[in-house]
Amino acid sequence: MPVMDVLTTIGGQAWAADAACGRGSSVPHDAFFARGLADIAAVKRYCTSRCPVQEECLEDAMRMEESHRERFGVRGGMSARARRQLAAQRRKAAEAELEEEE
């Protein structure tokens, strides 16, 4: 998903006004879509140490990505790979919960 598509989607959320990556951020938006491990780690640290809406951002990413299963960049302080793993864990937990109910 192109950077501007993600930013447009995020911009429509009430919590986005408080996002550390929003207006006035010293971090360029492209940094959130870096490919190098060191760059990804730096952006994750930025999110986890400075963003007051990290949890909202992560949950928004998880909701948005679940519908089309594409994950790109750092959102909510997590890389695309980490969010993919989190989605798999959540699916397994939901399946286990359904099995317990039966």
Backbone as a chain_set.jsonl record, in Angstrom:
{"seq": "MPVMDVLTTIGGQAWAADAACGRGSSVPHDAFFARGLADIAAVKRYCTSRCPVQEECLEDAMRMEESHRERFGVRGGMSARARRQLAAQRRKAAEAELEEEE", "coords": {"N": [[0.85, -1.169, 0.0], [0.658, 2.173, -0.867], [2.445, 4.891, 0.719], [0.988, 7.322, 0.964], [-1.665, 6.427, 0.802], [-1.952, 5.016, 3.197], [-1.493, 7.108, 5.014], [-3.652, 8.782, 4.418], [-5.794, 7.177, 5.214], [-5.229, 6.891, 7.961], [-5.334, 9.56, 8.713], [-8.045, 10.128, 8.83], [-8.901, 9.249, 11.264], [-9.865, 9.871, 14.634], [-7.949, 9.743, 16.692], [-5.585, 10.219, 15.378], [-4.725, 12.845, 15.313], [-3.147, 13.185, 17.515], [-0.948, 11.648, 17.036], [2.506, 10.803, 17.051], [3.832, 10.71, 14.658], [2.576, 12.484, 13.096], [1.622, 15.754, 11.885], [4.273, 18.084, 11.944], [6.188, 16.31, 12.718], [9.533, 15.193, 13.024], [10.41, 13.037, 11.703], [10.571, 11.652, 8.548], [7.778, 10.55, 6.586], [8.277, 8.406, 4.872], [10.172, 6.959, 6.239], [8.829, 5.209, 7.871], [8.338, 3.137, 6.277], [10.653, 1.841, 5.733], [13.234, -0.437, 4.634], [15.553, -1.512, 5.658], [16.92, -3.227, 8.494], [18.033, -1.791, 10.675], [16.961, 0.752, 10.265], [14.227, 0.203, 10.49], [14.149, -0.621, 13.16], [14.846, 1.78, 14.413], [12.633, 3.414, 13.828], [10.617, 1.976, 15.105], [11.449, 2.286, 17.769], [11.077, 5.041, 17.975], [8.272, 5.208, 17.768], [7.444, 3.674, 20.045], [8.543, 5.101, 22.139], [7.689, 7.755, 21.938], [5.054, 8.105, 21.032], [1.775, 8.865, 21.912], [-0.493, 7.57, 21.107], [-0.013, 4.997, 20.335], [-1.121, 2.414, 20.783], [-3.729, 2.69, 19.725], [-3.085, 3.183, 17.072], [-1.845, 0.767, 16.375], [-4.013, -1.04, 16.682], [-5.743, -0.002, 14.757], [-4.244, -0.493, 12.462], [-4.214, -3.305, 12.531], [-6.941, -3.898, 12.181], [-7.432, -2.726, 9.649], [-5.604, -4.09, 8.018], [-6.402, -6.719, 8.241], [-8.569, -7.091, 6.582], [-7.554, -7.143, 3.988], [-5.186, -8.446, 4.185], [-2.626, -7.484, 3.679], [0.426, -6.208, 4.72], [2.42, -3.529, 5.523], [5.284, -1.624, 6.372], [5.96, 0.209, 9.479], [3.705, 0.297, 12.065], [2.003, 1.422, 14.874], [4.215, 0.882, 16.434], [5.128, -1.587, 15.655], [6.636, -3.848, 13.361], [5.805, -4.884, 9.985], [6.104, -7.644, 9.787], [6.001, -8.43, 12.496], [3.377, -7.668, 13.087], [2.018, -9.39, 11.41], [2.599, -11.821, 12.658], [1.344, -11.339, 15.11], [-1.317, -11.165, 14.261], [-1.718, -13.814, 13.446], [-1.42, -15.124, 15.916], [-3.613, -14.053, 17.271], [-5.704, -15.064, 15.71], [-5.406, -17.827, 16.193], [-5.913, -17.882, 18.95], [-8.581, -17.023, 18.979], [-9.78, -19.124, 17.572], [-9.264, -21.231, 19.35], [-10.777, -20.4, 21.508], [-13.342, -20.571, 20.432], [-13.502, -23.338, 20.082], [-13.479, -24.167, 22.742], [-15.942, -23.266, 23.552], [-17.663, -24.958, 22.294]], "CA": [[0.0, 0.0, 0.0], [1.48, 3.38, -0.909], [2.504, 5.691, 1.936], [-0.095, 8.304, 1.014], [-2.918, 5.723, 1.093], [-1.965, 4.757, 4.638], [-1.641, 8.383, 5.71], [-5.02, 9.249, 4.215], [-6.641, 6.349, 6.072], [-4.947, 7.256, 9.345], [-5.763, 10.939, 8.924], [-9.47, 10.183, 9.095], [-9.163, 8.732, 12.604], [-9.815, 10.921, 15.661], [-6.713, 9.644, 17.466], [-4.43, 10.564, 14.541], [-4.261, 14.203, 15.615], [-2.15, 13.094, 18.585], [0.12, 10.728, 16.644], [3.856, 11.373, 16.993], [4.273, 10.763, 13.265], [1.719, 13.44, 12.398], [2.153, 17.074, 11.507], [5.358, 18.586, 12.765], [7.128, 15.242, 13.046], [10.855, 15.322, 12.405], [10.672, 11.791, 10.985], [9.841, 11.622, 7.268], [6.82, 9.444, 6.509], [8.882, 7.257, 4.186], [10.959, 6.188, 7.204], [7.968, 4.171, 8.426], [8.275, 2.074, 5.273], [12.045, 1.489, 5.454], [13.48, -1.87, 4.44], [16.705, -1.94, 6.445], [16.598, -3.588, 9.872], [18.397, -0.703, 11.584], [15.981, 1.821, 10.066], [12.964, -0.268, 11.066], [14.32, -0.589, 14.615], [14.823, 3.183, 14.835], [11.252, 3.903, 13.751], [9.88, 1.3, 16.176], [11.818, 2.975, 19.015], [10.409, 6.345, 17.931], [6.854, 4.975, 18.087], [7.23, 3.191, 21.408], [8.992, 6.064, 23.146], [7.134, 9.101, 21.78], [3.686, 8.217, 20.527], [0.74, 8.634, 22.915], [-1.609, 6.798, 20.533], [0.589, 3.798, 19.737], [-2.071, 1.294, 20.833], [-4.795, 2.964, 18.76], [-2.489, 3.02, 15.746], [-1.668, -0.668, 16.154], [-5.318, -1.674, 16.477], [-6.237, 0.462, 13.459], [-3.501, -1.254, 11.449], [-4.663, -4.698, 12.553], [-8.278, -3.931, 11.56], [-7.32, -2.398, 8.231], [-4.838, -5.119, 7.32], [-7.103, -8.004, 8.278], [-9.499, -7.191, 5.457], [-6.864, -7.455, 2.731], [-4.015, -9.25, 4.553], [-1.359, -6.887, 3.256], [1.024, -5.455, 5.812], [3.612, -2.796, 5.115], [5.789, -0.571, 7.237], [5.827, 0.191, 10.932], [2.477, 0.914, 12.578], [1.817, 1.088, 16.281], [5.468, 0.407, 17.0], [5.421, -2.96, 15.229], [6.932, -4.052, 11.945], [4.804, -5.669, 9.258], [6.306, -9.051, 10.167], [5.491, -8.617, 13.858], [1.911, -7.592, 13.028], [1.575, -10.641, 10.784], [2.665, -12.828, 13.717], [0.294, -11.01, 16.071], [-2.594, -11.555, 13.646], [-1.791, -15.278, 13.509], [-1.654, -15.474, 17.32], [-4.995, -13.696, 17.595], [-6.591, -16.031, 15.042], [-5.317, -19.091, 16.932], [-6.603, -17.697, 20.228], [-10.018, -16.973, 18.691], [-10.181, -20.489, 17.22], [-9.245, -22.022, 20.58], [-11.92, -19.956, 22.299], [-14.531, -21.163, 19.807], [-13.485, -24.772, 20.376], [-13.844, -24.325, 24.148], [-17.37, -22.991, 23.682], [-18.443, -26.057, 21.696]], "C": [[0.895, 1.231, 0.0], [1.379, 4.188, 0.385], [1.31, 6.632, 2.032], [-1.442, 7.642, 1.276], [-3.043, 5.454, 2.59], [-2.197, 6.053, 5.395], [-3.045, 8.939, 5.573], [-5.972, 8.481, 5.117], [-6.466, 6.731, 7.532], [-5.5, 8.64, 9.646], [-7.232, 11.084, 9.232], [-9.851, 9.704, 10.487], [-8.993, 9.843, 13.638], [-8.488, 10.92, 16.416], [-5.498, 10.153, 16.694], [-3.886, 11.957, 14.828], [-3.167, 14.204, 16.675], [-0.959, 12.214, 18.233], [1.467, 11.436, 16.533], [4.35, 11.526, 15.562], [3.48, 11.788, 12.448], [2.42, 14.735, 12.049], [3.23, 17.528, 12.481], [6.378, 17.533, 13.16], [8.45, 15.469, 12.324], [11.215, 14.077, 11.596], [9.885, 11.8, 9.678], [8.941, 10.388, 7.194], [7.396, 8.208, 5.822], [9.696, 6.378, 5.138], [10.142, 5.043, 7.796], [7.807, 2.985, 7.472], [9.673, 1.666, 4.827], [12.186, -0.021, 5.31], [14.635, -2.381, 5.299], [16.343, -2.186, 7.901], [16.912, -2.473, 10.861], [17.398, 0.444, 11.476], [14.634, 1.447, 10.673], [13.031, -0.197, 12.59], [14.254, 0.841, 15.139], [13.403, 3.735, 14.838], [10.4, 3.251, 14.838], [10.181, 1.958, 17.521], [11.129, 4.331, 19.101], [8.942, 6.184, 18.346], [6.66, 4.629, 19.56], [7.639, 4.205, 22.468], [8.283, 7.412, 23.068], [5.651, 9.181, 21.466], [2.641, 7.897, 21.597], [-0.433, 7.79, 22.402], [-1.102, 5.532, 19.839], [-0.406, 2.64, 19.694], [-3.204, 1.479, 19.819], [-4.31, 2.75, 17.337], [-2.334, 1.538, 15.407], [-3.006, -1.34, 15.871], [-5.945, -1.247, 15.153], [-5.551, -0.311, 12.333], [-4.003, -2.689, 11.381], [-6.035, -4.833, 11.892], [-8.186, -3.735, 10.055], [-6.65, -3.539, 7.453], [-5.556, -6.464, 7.281], [-7.998, -8.179, 7.06], [-8.802, -7.546, 4.146], [-5.545, -8.184, 2.933], [-2.687, -8.747, 3.984], [-0.843, -6.052, 4.414], [2.319, -4.834, 5.321], [3.997, -1.825, 6.209], [5.588, -0.809, 8.719], [4.552, 0.942, 11.294], [2.34, 0.497, 14.03], [3.059, 0.518, 16.936], [5.843, -1.016, 16.618], [5.69, -3.01, 13.735], [5.806, -4.857, 11.301], [4.9, -7.143, 9.646], [5.735, -9.322, 11.561], [3.966, -8.552, 13.888], [1.322, -8.844, 12.38], [1.555, -11.761, 11.834], [1.577, -12.597, 14.765], [-1.078, -11.414, 15.536], [-2.778, -13.069, 13.712], [-2.069, -15.743, 14.938], [-3.104, -15.189, 17.71], [-5.983, -14.66, 16.945], [-6.602, -17.363, 15.793], [-6.066, -19.001, 18.256], [-8.118, -17.68, 20.032], [-10.547, -18.36, 18.347], [-10.245, -21.373, 18.465], [-10.436, -21.663, 21.46], [-13.221, -20.539, 21.746], [-14.63, -22.649, 20.113], [-13.9, -25.042, 21.818], [-15.338, -24.137, 24.35], [-18.226, -24.139, 23.162], [-18.605, -27.221, 22.607]], "O": [[1.816, 1.311, 0.813], [0.35, 4.167, 1.06], [0.684, 6.723, 3.088], [-2.295, 8.249, 1.922], [-4.109, 5.641, 3.176], [-3.009, 6.096, 6.319], [-3.576, 9.512, 6.524], [-6.865, 9.075, 5.722], [-7.447, 6.88, 8.259], [-6.069, 8.867, 10.714], [-7.634, 12.074, 9.842], [-11.026, 9.754, 10.85], [-8.08, 10.662, 13.528], [-7.96, 11.984, 16.742], [-4.481, 10.485, 17.303], [-2.703, 12.216, 14.608], [-2.351, 15.124, 16.726], [-0.051, 12.051, 19.048], [1.556, 12.536, 15.987], [5.194, 12.378, 15.283], [3.698, 11.932, 11.245], [3.644, 14.796, 11.934], [3.098, 17.366, 13.694], [7.338, 17.837, 13.869], [8.479, 15.883, 11.165], [12.219, 14.068, 10.883], [8.662, 11.94, 9.696], [9.302, 9.316, 7.68], [7.032, 7.083, 6.165], [9.889, 5.191, 4.877], [10.704, 4.017, 8.182], [7.213, 1.966, 7.824], [9.868, 1.207, 3.702], [11.357, -0.784, 5.806], [14.682, -3.566, 5.629], [15.551, -1.443, 8.48], [16.139, -2.234, 11.788], [17.029, 1.043, 12.487], [13.978, 2.28, 11.299], [12.078, 0.238, 13.235], [13.669, 1.089, 16.194], [13.02, 4.452, 15.762], [9.548, 3.913, 15.431], [9.272, 2.166, 18.326], [10.653, 4.726, 20.165], [8.439, 6.94, 19.178], [5.817, 5.215, 20.238], [7.127, 4.166, 23.586], [8.279, 8.15, 24.053], [5.05, 10.243, 21.625], [2.619, 6.788, 22.13], [-1.271, 7.35, 23.189], [-1.702, 5.062, 18.872], [-0.519, 1.96, 18.674], [-3.59, 0.531, 19.135], [-5.029, 2.205, 16.5], [-2.649, 1.107, 14.298], [-3.122, -2.123, 14.927], [-6.609, -2.05, 14.497], [-6.196, -0.73, 11.372], [-4.195, -3.229, 10.291], [-6.269, -5.771, 11.13], [-8.786, -4.483, 9.282], [-7.09, -3.898, 6.361], [-5.329, -7.26, 6.37], [-8.165, -9.293, 6.564], [-9.402, -8.185, 3.282], [-4.859, -8.506, 1.963], [-1.739, -9.518, 3.833], [-1.59, -5.281, 5.016], [3.192, -5.512, 4.78], [3.137, -1.27, 6.892], [5.12, -1.862, 9.153], [4.35, 2.082, 10.876], [2.545, -0.67, 14.365], [2.961, -0.249, 17.894], [6.77, -1.59, 17.189], [5.056, -2.307, 12.949], [4.965, -5.434, 11.99], [3.878, -7.809, 9.814], [5.062, -10.331, 11.774], [3.329, -9.298, 14.632], [0.246, -9.3, 12.767], [0.611, -12.55, 11.891], [0.962, -13.547, 15.249], [-1.904, -11.946, 16.277], [-3.874, -13.55, 14.002], [-2.868, -16.656, 15.148], [-3.74, -15.989, 18.397], [-6.985, -15.031, 17.557], [-7.66, -17.956, 16.008], [-6.772, -19.934, 18.639], [-8.854, -18.258, 20.831], [-11.638, -18.734, 18.778], [-11.171, -22.169, 18.618], [-11.034, -22.539, 22.086], [-14.096, -20.951, 22.508], [-15.718, -23.162, 20.372], [-14.59, -26.023, 22.095], [-15.936, -24.772, 25.219], [-19.386, -24.274, 23.549], [-19.235, -28.212, 22.236]]}, "num_chains": 1, "name": "protein.A"}
